[in-house]
XYZ file of C-alpha atoms in Angstrom:
638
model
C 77.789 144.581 30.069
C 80.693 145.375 32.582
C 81.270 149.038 30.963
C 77.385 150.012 32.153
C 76.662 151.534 35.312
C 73.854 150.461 37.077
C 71.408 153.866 37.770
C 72.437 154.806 41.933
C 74.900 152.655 41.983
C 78.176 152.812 43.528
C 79.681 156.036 45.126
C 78.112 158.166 42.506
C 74.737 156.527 42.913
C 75.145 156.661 46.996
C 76.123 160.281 46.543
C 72.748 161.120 44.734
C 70.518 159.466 47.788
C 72.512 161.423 50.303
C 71.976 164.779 48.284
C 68.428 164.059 47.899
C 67.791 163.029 51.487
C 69.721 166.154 52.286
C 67.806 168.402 50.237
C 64.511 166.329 51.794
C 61.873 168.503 54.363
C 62.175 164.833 56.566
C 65.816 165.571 56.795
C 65.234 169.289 58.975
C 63.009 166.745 61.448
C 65.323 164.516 61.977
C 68.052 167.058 62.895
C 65.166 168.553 65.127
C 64.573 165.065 66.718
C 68.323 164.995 67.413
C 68.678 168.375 68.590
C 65.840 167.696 71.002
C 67.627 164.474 72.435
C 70.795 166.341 73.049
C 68.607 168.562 75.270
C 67.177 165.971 76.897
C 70.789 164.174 77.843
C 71.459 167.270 79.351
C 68.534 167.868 81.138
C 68.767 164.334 82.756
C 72.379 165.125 83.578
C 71.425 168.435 85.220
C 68.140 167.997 86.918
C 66.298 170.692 87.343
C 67.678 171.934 83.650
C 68.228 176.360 84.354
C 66.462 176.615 87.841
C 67.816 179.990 88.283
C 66.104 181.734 85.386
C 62.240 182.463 85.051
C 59.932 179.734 83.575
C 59.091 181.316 80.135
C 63.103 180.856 79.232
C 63.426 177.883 80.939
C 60.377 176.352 78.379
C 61.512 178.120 75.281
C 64.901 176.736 75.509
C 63.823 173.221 75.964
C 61.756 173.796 73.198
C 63.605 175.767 70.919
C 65.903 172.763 68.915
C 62.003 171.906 67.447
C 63.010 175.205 65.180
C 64.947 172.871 63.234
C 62.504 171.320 61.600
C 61.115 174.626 59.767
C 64.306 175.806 58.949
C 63.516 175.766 55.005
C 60.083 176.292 55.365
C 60.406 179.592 56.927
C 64.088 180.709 57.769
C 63.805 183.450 59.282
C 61.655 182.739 61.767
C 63.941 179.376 62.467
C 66.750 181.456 62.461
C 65.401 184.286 64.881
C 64.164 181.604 67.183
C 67.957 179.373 67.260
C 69.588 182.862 67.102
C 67.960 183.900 70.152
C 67.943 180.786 72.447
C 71.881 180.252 71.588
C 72.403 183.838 73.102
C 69.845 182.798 76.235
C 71.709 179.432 76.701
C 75.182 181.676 77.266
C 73.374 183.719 79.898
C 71.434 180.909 81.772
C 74.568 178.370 81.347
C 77.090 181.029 82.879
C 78.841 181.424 79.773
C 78.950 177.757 78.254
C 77.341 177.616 74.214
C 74.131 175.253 73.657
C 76.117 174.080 70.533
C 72.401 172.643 69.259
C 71.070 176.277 69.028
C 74.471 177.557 67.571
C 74.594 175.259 65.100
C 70.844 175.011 64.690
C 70.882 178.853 64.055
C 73.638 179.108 61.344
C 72.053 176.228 59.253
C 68.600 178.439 59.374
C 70.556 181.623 58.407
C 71.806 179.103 54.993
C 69.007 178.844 54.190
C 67.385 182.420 54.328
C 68.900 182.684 50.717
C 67.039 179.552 49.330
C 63.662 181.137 50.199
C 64.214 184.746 50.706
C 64.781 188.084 48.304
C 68.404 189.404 48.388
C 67.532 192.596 50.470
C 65.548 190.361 52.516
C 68.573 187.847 53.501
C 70.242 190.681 54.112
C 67.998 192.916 56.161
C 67.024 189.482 58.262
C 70.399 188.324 58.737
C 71.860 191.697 59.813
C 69.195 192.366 62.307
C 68.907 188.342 64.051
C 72.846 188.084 64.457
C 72.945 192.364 65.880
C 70.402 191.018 68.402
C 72.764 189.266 70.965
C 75.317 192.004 70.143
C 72.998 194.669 71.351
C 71.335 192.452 74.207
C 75.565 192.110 75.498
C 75.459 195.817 75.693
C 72.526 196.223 77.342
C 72.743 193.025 79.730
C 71.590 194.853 82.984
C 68.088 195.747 81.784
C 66.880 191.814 81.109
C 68.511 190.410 84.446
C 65.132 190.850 86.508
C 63.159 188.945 83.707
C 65.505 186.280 82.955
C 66.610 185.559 86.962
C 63.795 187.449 88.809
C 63.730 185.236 91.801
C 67.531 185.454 92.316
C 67.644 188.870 91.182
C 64.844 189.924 93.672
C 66.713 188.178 96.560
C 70.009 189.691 95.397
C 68.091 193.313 95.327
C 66.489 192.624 99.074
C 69.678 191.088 100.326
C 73.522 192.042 98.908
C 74.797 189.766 101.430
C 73.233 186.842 100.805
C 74.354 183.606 99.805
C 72.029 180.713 99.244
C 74.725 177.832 99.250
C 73.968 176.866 103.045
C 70.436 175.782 101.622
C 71.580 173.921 98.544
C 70.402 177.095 96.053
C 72.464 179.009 93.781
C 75.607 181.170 95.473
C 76.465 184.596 95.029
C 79.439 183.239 92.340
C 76.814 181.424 90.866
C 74.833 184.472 90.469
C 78.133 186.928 89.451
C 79.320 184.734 86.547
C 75.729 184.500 85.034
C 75.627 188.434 84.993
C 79.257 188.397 83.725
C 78.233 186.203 80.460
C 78.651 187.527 77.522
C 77.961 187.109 73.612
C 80.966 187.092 71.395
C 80.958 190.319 69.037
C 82.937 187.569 66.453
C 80.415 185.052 66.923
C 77.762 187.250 65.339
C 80.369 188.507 62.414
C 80.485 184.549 61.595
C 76.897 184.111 61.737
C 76.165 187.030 58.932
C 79.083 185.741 57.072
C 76.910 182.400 56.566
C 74.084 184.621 54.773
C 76.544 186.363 52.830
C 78.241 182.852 52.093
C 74.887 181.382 51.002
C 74.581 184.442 48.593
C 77.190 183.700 46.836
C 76.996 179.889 46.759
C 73.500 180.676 45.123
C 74.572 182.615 43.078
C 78.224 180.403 41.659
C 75.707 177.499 41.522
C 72.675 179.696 40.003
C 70.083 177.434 42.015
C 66.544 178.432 41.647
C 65.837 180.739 44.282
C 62.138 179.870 45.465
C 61.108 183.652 46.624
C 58.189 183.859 49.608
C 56.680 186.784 50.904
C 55.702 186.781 54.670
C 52.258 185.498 54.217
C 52.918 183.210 51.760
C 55.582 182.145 54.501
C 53.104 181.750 56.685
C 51.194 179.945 54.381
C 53.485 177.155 53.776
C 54.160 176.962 57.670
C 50.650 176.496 58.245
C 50.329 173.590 55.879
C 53.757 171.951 56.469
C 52.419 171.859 59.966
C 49.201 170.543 59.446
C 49.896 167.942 56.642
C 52.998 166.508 57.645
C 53.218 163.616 60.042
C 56.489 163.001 60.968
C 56.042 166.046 63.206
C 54.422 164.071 65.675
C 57.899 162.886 66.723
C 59.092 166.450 66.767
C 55.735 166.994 68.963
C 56.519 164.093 71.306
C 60.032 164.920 71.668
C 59.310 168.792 72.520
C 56.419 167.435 75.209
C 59.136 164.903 76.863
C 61.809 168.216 76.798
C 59.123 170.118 78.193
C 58.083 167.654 81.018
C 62.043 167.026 81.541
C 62.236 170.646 82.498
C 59.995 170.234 84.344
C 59.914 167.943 86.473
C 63.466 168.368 86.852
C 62.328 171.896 88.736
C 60.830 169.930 90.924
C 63.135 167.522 91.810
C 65.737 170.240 92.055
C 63.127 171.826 95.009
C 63.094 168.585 97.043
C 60.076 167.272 95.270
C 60.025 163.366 94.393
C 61.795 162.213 97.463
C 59.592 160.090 98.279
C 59.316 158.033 95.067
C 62.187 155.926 93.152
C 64.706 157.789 91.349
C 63.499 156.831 88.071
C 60.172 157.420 88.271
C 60.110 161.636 87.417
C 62.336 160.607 84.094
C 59.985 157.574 82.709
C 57.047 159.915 83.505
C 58.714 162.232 81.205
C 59.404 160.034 78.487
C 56.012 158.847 78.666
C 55.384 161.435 76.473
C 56.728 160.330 73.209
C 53.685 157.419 73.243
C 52.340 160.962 71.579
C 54.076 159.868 68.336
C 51.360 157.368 68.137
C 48.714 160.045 69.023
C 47.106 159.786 65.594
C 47.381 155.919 65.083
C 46.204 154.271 68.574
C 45.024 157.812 70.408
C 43.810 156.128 73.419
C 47.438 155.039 74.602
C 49.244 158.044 75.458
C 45.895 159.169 77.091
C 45.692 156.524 79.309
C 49.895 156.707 79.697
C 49.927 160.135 80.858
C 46.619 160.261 82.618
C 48.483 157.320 85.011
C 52.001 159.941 85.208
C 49.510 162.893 85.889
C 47.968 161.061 88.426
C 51.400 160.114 90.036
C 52.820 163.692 89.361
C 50.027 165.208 90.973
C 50.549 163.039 94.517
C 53.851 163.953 94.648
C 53.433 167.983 93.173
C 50.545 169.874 92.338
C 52.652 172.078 90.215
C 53.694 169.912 87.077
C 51.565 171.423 84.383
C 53.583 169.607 81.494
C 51.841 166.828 82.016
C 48.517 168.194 82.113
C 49.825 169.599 78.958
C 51.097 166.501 77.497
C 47.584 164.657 78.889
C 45.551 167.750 77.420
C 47.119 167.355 73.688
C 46.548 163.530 73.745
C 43.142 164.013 74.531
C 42.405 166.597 72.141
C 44.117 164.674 69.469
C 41.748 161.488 70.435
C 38.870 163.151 69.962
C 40.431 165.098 66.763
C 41.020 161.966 64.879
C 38.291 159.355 65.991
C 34.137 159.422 66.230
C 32.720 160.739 69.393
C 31.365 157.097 70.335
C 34.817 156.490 70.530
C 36.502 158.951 72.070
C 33.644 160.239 74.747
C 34.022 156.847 76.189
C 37.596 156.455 76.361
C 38.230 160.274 78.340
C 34.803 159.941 80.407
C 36.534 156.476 82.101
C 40.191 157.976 82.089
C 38.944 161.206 83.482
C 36.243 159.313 86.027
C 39.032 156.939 87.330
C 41.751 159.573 87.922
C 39.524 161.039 90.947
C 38.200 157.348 91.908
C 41.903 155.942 92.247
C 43.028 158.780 94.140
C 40.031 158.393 96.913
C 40.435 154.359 97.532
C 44.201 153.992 97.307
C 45.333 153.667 101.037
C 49.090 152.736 102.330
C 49.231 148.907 101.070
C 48.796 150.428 97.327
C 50.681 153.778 98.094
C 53.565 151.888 99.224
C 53.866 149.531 96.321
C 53.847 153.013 94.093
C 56.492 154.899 96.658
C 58.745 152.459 98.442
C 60.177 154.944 100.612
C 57.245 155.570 102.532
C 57.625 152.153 104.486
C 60.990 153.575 106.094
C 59.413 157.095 107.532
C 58.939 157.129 110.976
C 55.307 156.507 112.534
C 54.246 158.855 115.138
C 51.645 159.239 117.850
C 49.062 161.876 117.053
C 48.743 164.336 114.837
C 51.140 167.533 114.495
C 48.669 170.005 113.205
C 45.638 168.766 115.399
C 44.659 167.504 118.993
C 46.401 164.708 119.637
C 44.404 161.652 118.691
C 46.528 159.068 120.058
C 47.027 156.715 116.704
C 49.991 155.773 114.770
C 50.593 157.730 111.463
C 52.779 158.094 108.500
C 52.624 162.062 108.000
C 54.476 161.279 105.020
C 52.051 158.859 103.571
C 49.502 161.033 104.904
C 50.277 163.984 103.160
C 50.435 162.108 99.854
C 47.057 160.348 100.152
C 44.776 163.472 101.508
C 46.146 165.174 98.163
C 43.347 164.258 95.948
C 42.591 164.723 92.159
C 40.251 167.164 91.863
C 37.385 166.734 90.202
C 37.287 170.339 88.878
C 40.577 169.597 87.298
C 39.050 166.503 85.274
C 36.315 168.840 84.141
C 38.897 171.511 83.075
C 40.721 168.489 81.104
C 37.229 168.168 79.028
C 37.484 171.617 77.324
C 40.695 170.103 75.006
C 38.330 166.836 74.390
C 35.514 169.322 73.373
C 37.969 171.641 71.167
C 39.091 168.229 69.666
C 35.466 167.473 68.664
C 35.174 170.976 67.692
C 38.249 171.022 65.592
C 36.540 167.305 63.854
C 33.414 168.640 63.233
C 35.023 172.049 61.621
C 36.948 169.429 59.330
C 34.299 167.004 58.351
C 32.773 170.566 57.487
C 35.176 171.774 55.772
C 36.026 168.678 53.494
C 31.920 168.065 53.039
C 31.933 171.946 52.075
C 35.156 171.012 49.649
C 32.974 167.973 47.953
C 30.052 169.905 47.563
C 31.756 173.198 45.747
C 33.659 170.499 43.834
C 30.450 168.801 43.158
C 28.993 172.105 42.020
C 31.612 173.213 39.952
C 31.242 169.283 38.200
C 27.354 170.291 37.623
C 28.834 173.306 35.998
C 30.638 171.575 34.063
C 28.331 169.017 32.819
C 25.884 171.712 32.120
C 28.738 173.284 29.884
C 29.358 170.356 28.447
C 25.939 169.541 27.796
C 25.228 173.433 26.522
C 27.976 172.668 23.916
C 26.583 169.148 22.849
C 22.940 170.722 22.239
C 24.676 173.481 20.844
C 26.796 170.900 18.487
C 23.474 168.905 17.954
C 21.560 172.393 16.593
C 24.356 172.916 14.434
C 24.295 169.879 13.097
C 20.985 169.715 11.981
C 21.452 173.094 10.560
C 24.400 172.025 8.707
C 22.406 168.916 7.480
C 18.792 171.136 6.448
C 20.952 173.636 4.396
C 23.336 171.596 2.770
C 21.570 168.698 2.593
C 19.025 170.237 0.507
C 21.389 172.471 -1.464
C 23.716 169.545 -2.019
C 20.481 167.224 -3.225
C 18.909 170.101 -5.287
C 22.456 170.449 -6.892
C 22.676 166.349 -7.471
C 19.352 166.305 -9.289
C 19.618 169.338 -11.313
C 23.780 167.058 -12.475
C 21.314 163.756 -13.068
C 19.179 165.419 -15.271
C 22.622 167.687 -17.307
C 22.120 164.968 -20.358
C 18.456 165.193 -20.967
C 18.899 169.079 -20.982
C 21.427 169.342 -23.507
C 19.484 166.866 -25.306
C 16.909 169.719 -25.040
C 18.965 172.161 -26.112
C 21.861 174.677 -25.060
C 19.204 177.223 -22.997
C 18.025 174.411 -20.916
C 21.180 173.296 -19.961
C 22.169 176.829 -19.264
C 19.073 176.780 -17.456
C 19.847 174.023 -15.403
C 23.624 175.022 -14.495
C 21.763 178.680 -13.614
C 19.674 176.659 -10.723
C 22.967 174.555 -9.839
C 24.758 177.914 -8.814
C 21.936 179.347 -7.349
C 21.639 176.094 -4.962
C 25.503 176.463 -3.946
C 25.770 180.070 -3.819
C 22.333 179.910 -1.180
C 24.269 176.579 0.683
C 27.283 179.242 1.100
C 24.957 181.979 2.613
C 23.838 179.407 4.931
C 26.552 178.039 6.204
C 28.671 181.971 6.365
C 26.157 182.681 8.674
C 25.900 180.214 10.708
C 29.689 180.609 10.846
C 29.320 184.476 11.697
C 26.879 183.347 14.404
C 29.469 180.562 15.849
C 32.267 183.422 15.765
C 30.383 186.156 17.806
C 31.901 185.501 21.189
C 28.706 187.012 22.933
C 26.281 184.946 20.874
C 24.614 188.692 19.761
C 23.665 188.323 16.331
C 25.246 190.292 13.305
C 23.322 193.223 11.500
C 25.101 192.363 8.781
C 24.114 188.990 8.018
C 20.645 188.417 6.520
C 17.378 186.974 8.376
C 17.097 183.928 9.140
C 14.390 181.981 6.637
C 10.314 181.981 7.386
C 7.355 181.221 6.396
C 7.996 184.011 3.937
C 10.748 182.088 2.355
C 8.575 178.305 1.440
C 7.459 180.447 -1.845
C 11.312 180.831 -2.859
C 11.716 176.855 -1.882
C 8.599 175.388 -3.913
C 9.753 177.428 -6.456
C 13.363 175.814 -6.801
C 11.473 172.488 -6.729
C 9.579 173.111 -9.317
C 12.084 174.036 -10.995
C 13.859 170.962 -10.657
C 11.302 169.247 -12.707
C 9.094 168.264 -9.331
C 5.505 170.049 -9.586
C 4.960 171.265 -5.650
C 1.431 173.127 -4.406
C 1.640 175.925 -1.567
C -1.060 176.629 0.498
C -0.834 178.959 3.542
C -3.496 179.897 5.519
C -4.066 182.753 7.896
C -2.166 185.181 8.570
C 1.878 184.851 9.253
C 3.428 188.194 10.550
C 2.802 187.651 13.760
C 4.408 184.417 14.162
C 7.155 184.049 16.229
C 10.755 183.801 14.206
C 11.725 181.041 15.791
C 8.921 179.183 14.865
C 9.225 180.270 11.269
C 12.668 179.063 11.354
C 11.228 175.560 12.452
C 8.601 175.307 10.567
C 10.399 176.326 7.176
C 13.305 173.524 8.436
C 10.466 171.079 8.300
C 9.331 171.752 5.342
C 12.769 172.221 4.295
C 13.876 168.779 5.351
C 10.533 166.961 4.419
C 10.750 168.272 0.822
C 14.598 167.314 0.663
C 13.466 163.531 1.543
C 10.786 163.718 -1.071
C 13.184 165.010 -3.491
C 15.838 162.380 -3.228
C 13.507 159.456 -1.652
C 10.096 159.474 -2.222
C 10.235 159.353 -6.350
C 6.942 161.828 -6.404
C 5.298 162.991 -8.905
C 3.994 166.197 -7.175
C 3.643 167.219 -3.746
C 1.634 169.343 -1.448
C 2.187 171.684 1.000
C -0.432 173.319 3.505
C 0.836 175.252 6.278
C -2.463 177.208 8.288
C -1.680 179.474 11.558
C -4.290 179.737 14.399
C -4.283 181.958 17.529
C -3.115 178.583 18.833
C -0.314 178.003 16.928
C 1.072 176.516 12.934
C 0.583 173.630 11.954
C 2.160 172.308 8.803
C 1.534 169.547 6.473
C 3.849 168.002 4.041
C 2.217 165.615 1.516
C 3.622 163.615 -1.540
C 2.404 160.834 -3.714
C 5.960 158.798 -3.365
C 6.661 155.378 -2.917
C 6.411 155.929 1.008
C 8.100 154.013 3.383
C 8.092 152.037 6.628
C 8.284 154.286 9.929
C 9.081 151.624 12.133
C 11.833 150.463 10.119
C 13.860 153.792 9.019
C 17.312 152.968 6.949
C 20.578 153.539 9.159
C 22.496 156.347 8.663
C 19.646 158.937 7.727
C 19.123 161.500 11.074
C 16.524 164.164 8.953
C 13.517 162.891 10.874
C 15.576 162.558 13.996
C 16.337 166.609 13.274
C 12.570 167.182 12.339
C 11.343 165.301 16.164
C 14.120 167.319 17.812
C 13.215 170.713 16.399
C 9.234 170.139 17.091
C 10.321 169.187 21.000
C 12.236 172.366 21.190
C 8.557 174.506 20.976
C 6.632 171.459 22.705
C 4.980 170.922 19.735
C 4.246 167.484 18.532
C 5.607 165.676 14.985
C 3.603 162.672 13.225
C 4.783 160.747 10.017
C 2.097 158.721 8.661
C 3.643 156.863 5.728
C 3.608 153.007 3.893
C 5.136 151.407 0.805
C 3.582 152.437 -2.106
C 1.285 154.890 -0.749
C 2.735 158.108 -0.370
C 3.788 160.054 3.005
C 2.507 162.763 4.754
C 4.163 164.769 7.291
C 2.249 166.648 9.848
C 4.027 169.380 12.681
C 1.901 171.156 15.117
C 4.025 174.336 17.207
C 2.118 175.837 19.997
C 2.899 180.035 19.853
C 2.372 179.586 23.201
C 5.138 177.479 23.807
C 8.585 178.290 24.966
């Protein structure tokens, strides 16, 4: 119809997918990922990145745009962090604005009220954007930490000036002490928290309140479980190595090789995206850039970081047969290469080294009186130590470490959850063999009461054929068979209701083998002539056995009452030091064992109560001649 809208469609529907992408965690990593590319188009543009200030600032602002990504996961740590390397970027770029850390920095403080306590937005907000306010005031005392090799030359020397030698110059140095924050720049900053207040509040969005550790919790697993962060990973690593490098370069360093050969070592590191999906290629990708660092600097430890976090992420995420391997001929060849290479390889790698001039003899010992390349020389004597590929083991090892602590972990995980199944099964079984007693319970007593009750109603017309006292008679035994049925079943009731499965005082015993003389005499009664015999002496027996054995008898007489069309029946029950045994005998119309009728579950109930005390259950029983019922229950017995 043309008057529907389709769902997402149009503006409206395009609308909805940018609010939900928006409101997305993936959406914080991919401003981090382009945060962290803006840094690196400025680090290639300015090689060398800050060389004036100390190496600690120098990594934490090449780093810092990754901040991004956690903004909503735990604000004020984002916030702190893009706060803080805004105010560092205005000191170590002479006064210029990272506007990656500025921005960065006012979306975390947003979002401090999305995750955050009022007083808490508040308190966080007023203290993170006071920070660079203070720090202004107090420039003077962090000059020697964030400049310290400028600032010590500066202290030794007023004079000098280090633009003869290509360094920084004395202006260079007096406009990077004259930076300063903006007082205004914080006042906007705080007005964003108080701004997201109040949007919060207008809108009344849930408010999703964290405490610190629970924070901390959520960091933890957002930074474990999610794995788009391997880009954010790979793109800190290749800001990191940028850095660098571009120190290097900015000492003289890398003359000697082509002028794109620092950067694509660099950006070698974002084959760490695939770290977790094919973890042997940025392994054997920045073992070759270590290798070539390492000839031309000793000094580069980003990639020795970026080579360590491949390897440790190899052996994190794949079997040791696969992973041992893989380092022990990465590590093994770094050393090898290094000691055969000679100038027809070394000049393939650096080009420049076929233009340096040859000389006779060596400089720094007697003269030998041979041609060399000091150049090429010094490049090829520096080789890879084979102490350093033992050191780059210990991040393979804490990657097996950090596999085995998993498989652990999760095996631990399946076997509590295995445990608490067994539990559970064991409940549920409890509760069926609970269900099951109950049942036959239900069946003995009412069954019995219920079939006394139906045979006293069949035989109503003969009695008032009788007379009006035998029927009066006969009602009087129907109402005694109920009102016994009821006291059965209200305590069995009382019993299910007791939470802690303690018996109540209250309620009255439960039936023995002091009780069969009240039961053969409501069968007689009944018209059904019934001979008790008990032998031996019964105090001493066990009440649960008493309970059994009067079920048996209980159940056996029921089935002879409304089965076995006897015309008298026997009962002979005789205790032992061993145990009861009881005998049920009637002169019925019998039956077939092996062929019981479906639907009846009494001798099912009579086998299952005997197995309870290990005691052992025979019917011996055929058409037209009678049954006889036999139970045997050890004492002994459980």
């Amino acid at each position: 119809m043309s008057g529907e809208i389709a769902p997402y469609g149009g503006a409206g529907g395009r609308m909805i997918r940018v609010r939900a992408l928006v409101a997305s965690g993936n959406f914080d990593i991919v401003l981090a990922v382009i945060g962290l590319a803006i840094t690196q188009v400025q680090l290639v543009r300015q090689p060398g990145g800050w060389p004036d200030a100390a190496l600690p600032v120098q990594v934490f602002l090449a780093a810092a745009p990754a901040l991004l990504a956690i903004r909503r996961v735990d604000p004020v740590l984002a916030s702190a962090g893009l706060v803080i390397g805004a105010y560092l970027s205005v000191l170590v770029n002479r006064g210029d604005f990272d506007y990656v850390l500025l921005i960065g920095g006012a979306l975390a403080l947003w979002s401090l009220a999305s995750r955050c306590r009022v007083r808490t937005v508040l308190v966080a907000g007023a203290v993170i954007t006071a920070v660079p306010v203070v720090a202004r005031v107090r420039w003077g005392v962090f000059e020697s930490a964030l400049f310290p090799s400028i600032y010590r030359q500066v202290a030794n020397d007023p004079l000098w000036d280090a633009a003869a030698s290509g360094g920084p110059s004395l202006e260079d140095y007096n406009r990077a002490m004259a930076s300063r924050w903006p007082w205004w720049l914080s006042v906007v900053l705080f007005a964003v928290c108080l701004l997201s207040l109040l949007y919060r509040r207008l809108r009344r969005t849930a408010v999703v309140e964290r405490t610190v550790w629970e924070r901390i919790e959520d960091l933890r697993t957002f930074l474990l479980t999610t794995a788009a962060l391997d880009a954010v990973l790979a793109m800190v690593t290749t800001s990191l190595m940028l850095a660098d490098l571009g120190r290097d370069i900015a000492r003289g360093n890398w003359w000697s090789a082509p002028g794109w050969m620092p950067y694509v070592i660099a950006f070698s590191a974002l084959t760490l995206v695939q770290r977790r999906k094919w973890p042997a290629v940025p392994v054997v990708v920045l073992a070759i850039g270590a290798l070539l660092a390492y000839w031309q600097t000793s000094t580069s430890w980003s990639v020795l970081v970026a080579l360590s976090i491949a390897l440790f992420t190899m052996a994190s995420v794949r079997r040791v047969r696969y992973s041992m391997p893989v380092a022990a001929v990465v590590l093994t060849a770094l050393p090898v290469i290094a000691a055969f290479v000679r100038y027809p390889q070394m000049v393939l790698i650096f080009p420049a080294l076929e233009h340096q001039p040859q000389t006779f003899g060596d400089m720094h010992n007697p003269p030998d009186n041979r041609i060399h390349n000091v150049v090429y020389e010094g490049i090829v004597d520096r080789q890879w130590p084979i102490t350093l590929s033992l050191i780059l083991v210990l991040p393979l090892c804490a990657g097996v470490l950090a596999r085995l602590y998993r498989r652990n972990r999760s095996a631990a995980a399946r076997e509590a959850e295995l445990e608490q199944r067994a539990v559970e099964q064991d409940a549920a079984q409890v509760v069926l063999t609970e269900r099951s007693h109950i049942a036959r319970d239900l069946h003995d007593v009412v069954a019995h009461a219920v079939n006394l009750m139906v045979i006293q109603a069949e035989t109503g017309p003969d009695l008032l054929k009788r007379g009006d006292d035998d029927a009066l008679a006969g009602f009087q035994r129907i109402g005694d068979a109920g009102r016994r049925a009821l006291g059965e079943l209200d305590r069995m009731l009382s019993a299910l209701r007791d939470a802690e499965g303690v018996p109540d005082p209250a309620l009255t015993p439960q039936p023995g083998l002091a009780d069969l003389g009240q039961l053969v005499k409501s069968l007689s009664d009944q018209g059904l002539p019934v001979e008790l015999e008990v032998r031996g002496e019964t105090d001493g027996v066990p009440a649960g056995i008493q309970l059994t054995a009067y079920r048996l008898v209980q159940e056996a007489m029921t089935n002879v009452a409304k089965h076995a069309k006897a015309r008298s029946a026997r009962i002979l029950v005789e205790r032992n030091e061993a145990g009861v045994a009881v005998r049920v005998i009637d002169d019925g119309q019998g039956f077939d064992p092996g062929r019981r009728p479906d639907g009846r579950h009494g001798l099912t109930g009579m086998q299952e109560r005997v197995r309870i005390h290990d005691g052992t259950l025979s019917i011996s029983s055929s058409p037209g001649s009678g049954t006889t019922v036999s139970a045997w229950l050890p004492v002994g017995a459980r």
